[in-house]
C-alpha positions as CSV (number, residue, x, y, z in Angstrom):
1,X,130.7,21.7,23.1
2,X,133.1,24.3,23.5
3,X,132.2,28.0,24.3
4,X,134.7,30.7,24.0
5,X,133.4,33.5,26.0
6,X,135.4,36.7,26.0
7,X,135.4,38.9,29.0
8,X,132.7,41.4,29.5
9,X,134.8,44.5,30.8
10,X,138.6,45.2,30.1
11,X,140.5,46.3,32.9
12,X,143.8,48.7,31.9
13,X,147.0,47.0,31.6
14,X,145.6,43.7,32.0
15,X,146.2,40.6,29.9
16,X,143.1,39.3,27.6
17,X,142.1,36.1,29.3
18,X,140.8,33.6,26.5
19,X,137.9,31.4,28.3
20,X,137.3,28.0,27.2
21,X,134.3,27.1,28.8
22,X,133.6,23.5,29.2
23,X,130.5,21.4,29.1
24,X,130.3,17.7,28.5
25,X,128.8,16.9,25.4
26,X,128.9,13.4,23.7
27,X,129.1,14.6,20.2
28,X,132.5,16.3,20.1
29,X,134.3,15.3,23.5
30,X,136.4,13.6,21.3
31,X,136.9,14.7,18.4
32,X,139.9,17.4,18.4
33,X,138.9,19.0,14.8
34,X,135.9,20.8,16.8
35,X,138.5,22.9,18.6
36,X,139.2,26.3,17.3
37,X,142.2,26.3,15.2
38,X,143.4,29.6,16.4
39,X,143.5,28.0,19.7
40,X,145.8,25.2,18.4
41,X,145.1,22.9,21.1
42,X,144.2,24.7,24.7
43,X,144.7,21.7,26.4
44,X,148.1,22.4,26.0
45,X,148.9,25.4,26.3
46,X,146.9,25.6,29.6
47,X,149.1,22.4,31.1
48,X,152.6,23.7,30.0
49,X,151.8,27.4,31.6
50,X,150.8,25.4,34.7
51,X,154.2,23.0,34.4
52,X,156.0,26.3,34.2
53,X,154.5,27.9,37.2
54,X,154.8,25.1,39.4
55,X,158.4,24.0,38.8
56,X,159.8,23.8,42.6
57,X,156.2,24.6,44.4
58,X,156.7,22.8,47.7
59,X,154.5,19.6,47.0
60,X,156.3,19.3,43.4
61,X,159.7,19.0,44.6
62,X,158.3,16.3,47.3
63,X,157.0,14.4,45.2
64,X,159.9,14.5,42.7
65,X,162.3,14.7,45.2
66,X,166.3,13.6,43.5
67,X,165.5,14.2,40.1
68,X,167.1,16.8,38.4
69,X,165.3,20.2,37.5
70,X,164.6,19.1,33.6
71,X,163.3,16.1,34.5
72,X,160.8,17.8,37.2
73,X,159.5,20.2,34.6
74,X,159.0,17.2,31.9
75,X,157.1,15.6,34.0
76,X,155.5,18.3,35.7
77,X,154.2,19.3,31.6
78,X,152.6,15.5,31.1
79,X,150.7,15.9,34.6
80,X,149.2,19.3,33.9
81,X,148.0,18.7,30.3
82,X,145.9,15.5,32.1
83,X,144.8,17.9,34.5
84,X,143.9,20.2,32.1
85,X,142.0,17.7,29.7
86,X,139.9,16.5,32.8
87,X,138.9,20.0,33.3
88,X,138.3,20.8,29.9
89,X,135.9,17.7,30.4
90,X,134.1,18.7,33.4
91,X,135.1,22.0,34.5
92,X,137.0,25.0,33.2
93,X,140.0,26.5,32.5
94,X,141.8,30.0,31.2
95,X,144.7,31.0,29.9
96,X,146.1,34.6,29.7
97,X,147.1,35.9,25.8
98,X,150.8,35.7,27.2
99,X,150.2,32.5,27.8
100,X,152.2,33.2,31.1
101,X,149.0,32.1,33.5
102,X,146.9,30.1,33.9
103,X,143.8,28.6,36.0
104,X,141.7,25.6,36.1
105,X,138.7,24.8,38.3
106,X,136.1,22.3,39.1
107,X,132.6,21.9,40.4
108,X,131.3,20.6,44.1
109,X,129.5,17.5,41.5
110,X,133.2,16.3,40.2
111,X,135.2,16.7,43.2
112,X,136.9,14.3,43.3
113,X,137.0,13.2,40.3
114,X,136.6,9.7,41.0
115,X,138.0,6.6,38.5
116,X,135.5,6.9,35.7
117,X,136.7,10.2,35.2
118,X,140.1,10.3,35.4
119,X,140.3,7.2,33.1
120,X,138.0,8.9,30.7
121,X,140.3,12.1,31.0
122,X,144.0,9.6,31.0
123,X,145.0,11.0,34.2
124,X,145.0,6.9,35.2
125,X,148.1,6.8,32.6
126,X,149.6,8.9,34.9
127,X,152.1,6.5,36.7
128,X,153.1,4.9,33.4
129,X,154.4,8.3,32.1
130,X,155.9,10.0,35.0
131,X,156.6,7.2,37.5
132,X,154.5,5.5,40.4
133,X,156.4,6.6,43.4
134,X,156.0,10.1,42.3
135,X,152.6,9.6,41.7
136,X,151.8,7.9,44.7
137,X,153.2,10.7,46.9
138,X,151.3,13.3,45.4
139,X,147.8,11.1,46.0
140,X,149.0,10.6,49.7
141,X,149.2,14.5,50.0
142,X,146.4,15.5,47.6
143,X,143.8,13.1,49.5
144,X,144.5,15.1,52.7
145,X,143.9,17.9,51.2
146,X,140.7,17.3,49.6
147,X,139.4,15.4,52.4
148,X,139.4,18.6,54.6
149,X,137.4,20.3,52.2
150,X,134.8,17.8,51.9
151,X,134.5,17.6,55.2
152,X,133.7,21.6,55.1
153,X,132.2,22.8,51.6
154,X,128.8,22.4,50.7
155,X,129.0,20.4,47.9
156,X,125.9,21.9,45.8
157,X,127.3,25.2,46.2
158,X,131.0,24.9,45.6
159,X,133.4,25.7,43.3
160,X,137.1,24.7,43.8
161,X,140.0,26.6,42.3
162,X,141.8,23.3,41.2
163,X,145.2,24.5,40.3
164,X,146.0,28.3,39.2
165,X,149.9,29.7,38.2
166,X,151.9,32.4,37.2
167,X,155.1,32.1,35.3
168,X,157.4,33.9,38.0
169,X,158.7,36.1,35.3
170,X,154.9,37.6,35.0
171,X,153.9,37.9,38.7
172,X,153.4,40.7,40.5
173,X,151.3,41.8,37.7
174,X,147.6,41.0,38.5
175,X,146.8,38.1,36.6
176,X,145.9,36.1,39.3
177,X,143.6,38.1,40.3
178,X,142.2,38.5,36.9
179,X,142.3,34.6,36.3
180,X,140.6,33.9,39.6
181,X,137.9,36.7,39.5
182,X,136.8,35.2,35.9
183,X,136.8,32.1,37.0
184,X,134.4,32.8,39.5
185,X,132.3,34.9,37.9
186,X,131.9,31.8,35.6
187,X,131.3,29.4,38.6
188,X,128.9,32.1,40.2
189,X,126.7,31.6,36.4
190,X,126.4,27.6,36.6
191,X,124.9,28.5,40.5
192,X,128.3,28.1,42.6
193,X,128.1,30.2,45.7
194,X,131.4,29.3,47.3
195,X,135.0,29.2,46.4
196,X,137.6,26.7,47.9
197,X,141.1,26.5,47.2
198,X,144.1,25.2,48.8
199,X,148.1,26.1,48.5
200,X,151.3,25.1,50.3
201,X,153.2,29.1,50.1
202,X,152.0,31.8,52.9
203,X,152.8,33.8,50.8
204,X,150.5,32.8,48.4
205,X,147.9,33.2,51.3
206,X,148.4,37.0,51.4
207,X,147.1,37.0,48.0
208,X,144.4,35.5,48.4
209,X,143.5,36.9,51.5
210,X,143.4,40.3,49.2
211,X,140.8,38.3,46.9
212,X,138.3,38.1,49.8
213,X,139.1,34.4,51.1
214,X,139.3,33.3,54.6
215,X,141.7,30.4,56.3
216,X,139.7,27.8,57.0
217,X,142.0,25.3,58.3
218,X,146.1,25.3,58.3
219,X,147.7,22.2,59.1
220,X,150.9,20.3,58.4
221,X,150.4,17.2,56.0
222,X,151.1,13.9,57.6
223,X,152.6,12.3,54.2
224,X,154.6,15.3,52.8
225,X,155.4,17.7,55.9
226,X,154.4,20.6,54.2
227,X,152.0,22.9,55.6
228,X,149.1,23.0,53.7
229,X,146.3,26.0,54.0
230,X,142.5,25.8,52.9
231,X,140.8,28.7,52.2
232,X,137.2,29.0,51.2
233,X,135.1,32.7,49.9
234,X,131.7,33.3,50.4
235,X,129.7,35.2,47.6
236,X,127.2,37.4,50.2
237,X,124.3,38.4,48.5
238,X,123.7,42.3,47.8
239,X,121.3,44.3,49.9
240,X,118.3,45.0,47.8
């Protein structure tokens, strides 16, 4: 069943961000003619803003490292809209009405996703369609990554900030911020008390510093050689 759940206050000069809310449920996971038409498909949309906004992020051009700048973006757009579908399967996602950002995220329970899932979401497909080397690069770096969060989160509790972008034409204007604080005030509603994410940019770490998280661990990815930062926030409950 899909939810659309608009926000609850409007902040000035801020994009609308259109939820789709996701929960697993048998009797229309498949069947696209349950999706709002005004929506077209989301799935898409959300995957091509994503392809957009990581064209040249570190880990991107490593693992599609000699092809050309077109080619990276093609392929980048097939990868997110699987990423996107296996969120829209067993997490959640938003996209602002410019359709210029975008977020998806994941609960503690399906992290990873594990083979089931990503066949049931075609992610498997994935080194048919945009090669195996490159494909097999990213898992090398991606399994360090995740690995030292697992070793740290509390499973129960978490909610990981799977992938969130900003077309560089729109940044600097808050809607990361926006993305992220919806996101987890959604997370916070299905009883997730923790936030992870990871990214590759420092600069992308003075961000989030201002969004309340905390460096966990920095280290330099054996597979890639990129430095890789993981960064967790703690909801603290209010004094009563």
């Amino acid at each position: 069943m899909i939810r659309l759940v608009s926000p609850n206050k409007v902040v000035a000069h801020a994009p609308i961000i259109r939820w789709i809310i996701l929960q697993i449920d048998s009797t229309c996971a498949h069947h696209p003619n349950n999706m709002p038409s005004a929506y077209n498909n989301p799935t898409d949309v959300v995957g091509d803003v994503l392809a957009a906004a990581f064209l040249h992020y570190p880990v991107m051009d490593f693992a599609f490292q000699g092809e050309s700048e077109a080619e990276q973006a093609r392929k980048l757009q097939i990868m997110f809209r699987f990423c996107a579908n296996a969120a829209r399967l067993y997490g959640g996602s938003a996209f602002t009405e410019e359709k210029d950002g975008a977020l998806l995220w994941l609960p503690g329970s399906k992290v990873p996703l594990g083979l089931w899932r990503e066949l049931r979401a075609g992610v498997a497909a994935l080194p048919f369609q945009i090669g195996l080397r490159q494909v097999c690069r990213l898992m090398a770096h991606d399994v360090d990554v995740m690995q030292n969060i697992l070793d740290r989160a509390n499973m129960k509790q978490m909610g990981l900030i799977w992938l969130v972008g900003v077309e560089p034409t729109s940044q600097g204007k808050g809607y990361c911020r926006i993305l992220m604080e919806r996101a987890m005030t959604e997370m916070r509603t299905q009883g997730m008390t923790e936030f992870w994410l990871t990214t590759n940019t420092e600069s992308n770490v003075k961000i989030y510093e201002r969004l309340g998280f905390h460096v966990m661990d920095e280290r330099v990815i054996k597979s890639s050689g990129l430095t890789d930062w993981v960064m967790r926030k703690l909801d603290v409950p209010e004094a009563r």
